[in-house]
Structures are given as C-alpha cells and as structure tokens.
Amino acid sequence: MLFICIGANDARLPSKTDSSTLEQYQNNMHSIISLLRDPASEYYSPKTRILVITPPPIGELMIQSYTPTFAADPFVFNNRTRLFAEMAKQVAREANVPFIDLYSEIENRVREEQATGTWVSRYDGYDNYLVDGVHLNNKGNMLLYNLILTTFKVVWPEMLPKSLPS
C-alpha cells in the first residue's frame, strides 16, 4: 500500500526553494506512480495498491498568525493549493488510481460551518481541521482516516480487517 499525499509544499510560491510548478508537480506524481507500475522499473510492484490524497486547503489566516513574516512575504495561497489538488486528481485519473479529495472535503466542511455558524473562529474555521494552517490536527486526521476507510470499503474491501485472515 502506498499513499501519495504531497503538494502542500509544492504549492508554495515559486520564489521559495521547495516549491514546484504545476507541470513539475504533475510529472513528479506520474513518476512516483510509474516507479511501481512500470515493469522496467527496479521498483516495479504490480500488486502494490496506490492511493493519491490531495493536499489539504491552506488556512491563510493561521499561517499569517504562526509566521509573522507571512504578511510581508506571503508564500502560499489557498487558490494555488487548489490547483495542485486538482492536478493530483487529474494524475490519479490518468493513472487509473483511486484518490481522496481531501482539499474539497475540508473546504466543503469549512464553508458549511461558516454558513451555519457552527464553528466560530478567528481563522475562518480552518483551525477545526488544521493545526497551523497547513498540517492536519486531530479532527483533520480523523477525517482523513474516515475517508481512507471509506475508500477501502469501496475500492479494496478485501483489505478491511474483517476480510484479512486471522
């Protein structure tokens, strides 16, 4: 089993050393998948299951709070991260690999909580899922866990604990 969950740092603005262009990100994602899928690869592993997970959205207000220099030199924006999440889904579709759209799952929940007033926050609700504006907190990790479990039930039911030999 291989979970490919990359993109948050790649989506940083090009002025930062650990950023990528969208094309580089796309090529890197394809390369990772090809390492296991290409029979000519020394890492060829046709039985390895691959799951792509999009990067989560960015809590810009949280990053600004945790990174005092962010206001003067912003390095990541949610709209740019969204493009990388869309690219991750595109690569997964092209490679015929299942994916979890973590970006949209969190965005939709944050928007719903904002609309219904169920989460009052100085960080626009992203702190309900992110610890620092980028990384998942406990609730964000539980959401991801449940999304992975749902994916297993649909795509790989034979991998569920009740299906494995004891």
GROMACS .gro file of C-alpha atoms in nm:
model
  166
    1MET     CA    1   0.000   0.000   0.000
    2LEU     CA    2   0.132   0.341  -0.097
    3PHE     CA    3  -0.039   0.666  -0.002
    4ILE     CA    4   0.080   0.960  -0.213
    5CYS     CA    5  -0.006   1.273  -0.023
    6ILE     CA    6   0.215   1.552  -0.148
    7GLY     CA    7   0.159   1.903  -0.274
    8ALA     CA    8   0.129   2.145   0.017
    9ASN     CA    9   0.494   2.248  -0.005
   10ASP     CA   10   0.499   2.214  -0.383
   11ALA     CA   11   0.220   2.473  -0.398
   12ARG     CA   12   0.432   2.736  -0.226
   13LEU     CA   13   0.501   3.034  -0.444
   14PRO     CA   14   0.784   2.988  -0.696
   15SER     CA   15   1.012   3.223  -0.503
   16LYS     CA   16   1.054   2.955  -0.235
   17THR     CA   17   1.311   2.678  -0.275
   18ASP     CA   18   1.077   2.388  -0.204
   19SER     CA   19   0.808   2.495  -0.450
   20SER     CA   20   0.723   2.335  -0.782
   21THR     CA   21   0.550   2.447  -1.093
   22LEU     CA   22   0.223   2.273  -1.163
   23GLU     CA   23   0.390   2.090  -1.452
   24GLN     CA   24   0.677   1.971  -1.229
   25TYR     CA   25   0.425   1.852  -0.970
   26GLN     CA   26   0.230   1.664  -1.239
   27ASN     CA   27   0.547   1.500  -1.371
   28ASN     CA   28   0.664   1.408  -1.020
   29MET     CA   29   0.329   1.247  -0.939
   30HIS     CA   30   0.339   1.045  -1.262
   31SER     CA   31   0.700   0.943  -1.188
   32ILE     CA   32   0.614   0.815  -0.842
   33ILE     CA   33   0.329   0.605  -0.977
   34SER     CA   34   0.542   0.479  -1.266
   35LEU     CA   35   0.810   0.356  -1.026
   36LEU     CA   36   0.565   0.091  -0.909
   37ARG     CA   37   0.365   0.039  -1.227
   38ASP     CA   38   0.632   0.026  -1.496
   39PRO     CA   39   0.768  -0.328  -1.547
   40ALA     CA   40   1.103  -0.176  -1.650
   41SER     CA   41   1.139  -0.004  -1.311
   42GLU     CA   42   1.360  -0.163  -1.047
   43TYR     CA   43   1.077  -0.080  -0.802
   44TYR     CA   44   0.807  -0.249  -1.012
   45SER     CA   45   0.540  -0.380  -0.781
   46PRO     CA   46   0.217  -0.457  -0.966
   47LYS     CA   47   0.038  -0.576  -0.653
   48THR     CA   48   0.106  -0.259  -0.455
   49ARG     CA   49  -0.211  -0.061  -0.414
   50ILE     CA   50  -0.173   0.314  -0.467
   51LEU     CA   51  -0.396   0.584  -0.322
   52VAL     CA   52  -0.349   0.951  -0.410
   53ILE     CA   53  -0.455   1.205  -0.147
   54THR     CA   54  -0.480   1.569  -0.247
   55PRO     CA   55  -0.310   1.830  -0.031
   56PRO     CA   56  -0.545   1.990   0.221
   57PRO     CA   57  -0.652   2.351   0.181
   58ILE     CA   58  -0.440   2.624   0.333
   59GLY     CA   59  -0.559   2.828   0.629
   60GLU     CA   60  -0.401   3.157   0.523
   61LEU     CA   61  -0.500   3.343   0.842
   62MET     CA   62  -0.348   3.066   1.052
   63ILE     CA   63  -0.022   3.074   0.858
   64GLN     CA   64  -0.011   3.450   0.894
   65SER     CA   65  -0.058   3.411   1.269
   66TYR     CA   66   0.209   3.141   1.302
   67THR     CA   67   0.452   3.302   1.056
   68PRO     CA   68   0.495   3.672   1.137
   69THR     CA   69   0.676   3.741   0.808
   70PHE     CA   70   0.388   3.596   0.604
   71ALA     CA   71   0.208   3.931   0.562
   72ALA     CA   72   0.522   4.091   0.418
   73ASP     CA   73   0.623   3.787   0.212
   74PRO     CA   74   0.330   3.550   0.155
   75PHE     CA   75   0.448   3.214   0.032
   76VAL     CA   76   0.136   3.006  -0.011
   77PHE     CA   77  -0.222   3.074  -0.102
   78ASN     CA   78  -0.527   2.855  -0.090
   79ASN     CA   79  -0.618   2.923  -0.452
   80ARG     CA   80  -0.274   2.798  -0.566
   81THR     CA   81  -0.304   2.489  -0.345
   82ARG     CA   82  -0.643   2.419  -0.504
   83LEU     CA   83  -0.471   2.397  -0.844
   84PHE     CA   84  -0.230   2.137  -0.706
   85ALA     CA   85  -0.519   1.941  -0.555
   86GLU     CA   86  -0.693   1.943  -0.893
   87MET     CA   87  -0.373   1.824  -1.059
   88ALA     CA   88  -0.338   1.539  -0.809
   89LYS     CA   89  -0.689   1.421  -0.901
   90GLN     CA   90  -0.610   1.453  -1.272
   91VAL     CA   91  -0.294   1.245  -1.238
   92ALA     CA   92  -0.481   0.981  -1.036
   93ARG     CA   93  -0.748   0.958  -1.306
   94GLU     CA   94  -0.487   0.937  -1.583
   95ALA     CA   95  -0.305   0.659  -1.395
   96ASN     CA   96  -0.630   0.484  -1.305
   97VAL     CA   97  -0.552   0.517  -0.935
   98PRO     CA   98  -0.813   0.593  -0.670
   99PHE     CA   99  -0.788   0.926  -0.490
  100ILE     CA  100  -0.923   1.112  -0.191
  101ASP     CA  101  -1.005   1.477  -0.247
  102LEU     CA  102  -0.900   1.596   0.099
  103TYR     CA  103  -0.886   1.954  -0.026
  104SER     CA  104  -1.254   1.962  -0.123
  105GLU     CA  105  -1.365   1.760   0.180
  106ILE     CA  106  -1.217   2.016   0.419
  107GLU     CA  107  -1.315   2.318   0.208
  108ASN     CA  108  -1.677   2.200   0.190
  109ARG     CA  109  -1.692   2.141   0.564
  110VAL     CA  110  -1.537   2.479   0.642
  111ARG     CA  111  -1.782   2.655   0.407
  112GLU     CA  112  -2.076   2.470   0.561
  113GLU     CA  113  -1.961   2.555   0.913
  114GLN     CA  114  -1.916   2.920   0.813
  115ALA     CA  115  -2.263   2.930   0.656
  116THR     CA  116  -2.438   2.768   0.951
  117GLY     CA  117  -2.230   2.937   1.219
  118THR     CA  118  -2.143   2.602   1.377
  119TRP     CA  119  -1.777   2.694   1.405
  120VAL     CA  120  -1.677   3.035   1.526
  121SER     CA  121  -1.312   3.103   1.472
  122ARG     CA  122  -1.068   3.381   1.408
  123TYR     CA  123  -0.913   3.159   1.142
  124ASP     CA  124  -1.221   3.122   0.919
  125GLY     CA  125  -1.283   2.769   1.050
  126TYR     CA  126  -0.966   2.611   0.915
  127ASP     CA  127  -0.841   2.558   1.270
  128ASN     CA  128  -1.115   2.299   1.304
  129TYR     CA  129  -0.904   2.077   1.071
  130LEU     CA  130  -0.555   2.226   1.060
  131VAL     CA  131  -0.310   2.284   1.342
  132ASP     CA  132  -0.101   2.556   1.179
  133GLY     CA  133  -0.272   2.636   0.851
  134VAL     CA  134  -0.102   2.351   0.663
  135HIS     CA  135  -0.087   2.032   0.871
  136LEU     CA  136  -0.387   1.834   0.989
  137ASN     CA  137  -0.488   1.848   1.355
  138ASN     CA  138  -0.666   1.564   1.539
  139LYS     CA  139  -1.003   1.632   1.374
  140GLY     CA  140  -0.838   1.667   1.033
  141ASN     CA  141  -0.657   1.336   1.083
  142MET     CA  142  -0.980   1.166   1.191
  143LEU     CA  143  -1.149   1.300   0.879
  144LEU     CA  144  -0.866   1.162   0.664
  145TYR     CA  145  -0.882   0.828   0.846
  146ASN     CA  146  -1.256   0.800   0.776
  147LEU     CA  147  -1.205   0.896   0.411
  148ILE     CA  148  -0.936   0.627   0.378
  149LEU     CA  149  -1.162   0.370   0.544
  150THR     CA  150  -1.447   0.462   0.309
  151THR     CA  151  -1.214   0.430   0.010
  152PHE     CA  152  -1.104   0.086   0.128
  153LYS     CA  153  -1.467  -0.025   0.166
  154VAL     CA  154  -1.542   0.078  -0.191
  155VAL     CA  155  -1.216   0.006  -0.375
  156TRP     CA  156  -1.040  -0.264  -0.172
  157PRO     CA  157  -1.294  -0.436   0.055
  158GLU     CA  158  -1.063  -0.737   0.073
  159MET     CA  159  -0.814  -0.520   0.265
  160LEU     CA  160  -1.053  -0.441   0.551
  161PRO     CA  161  -0.953  -0.601   0.884
  162LYS     CA  162  -1.261  -0.827   0.887
  163SER     CA  163  -1.159  -0.965   0.547
  164LEU     CA  164  -0.799  -1.046   0.639
  165PRO     CA  165  -0.700  -1.389   0.771
  166SER     CA  166  -0.664  -1.404   1.147
   0.00000   0.00000   0.00000
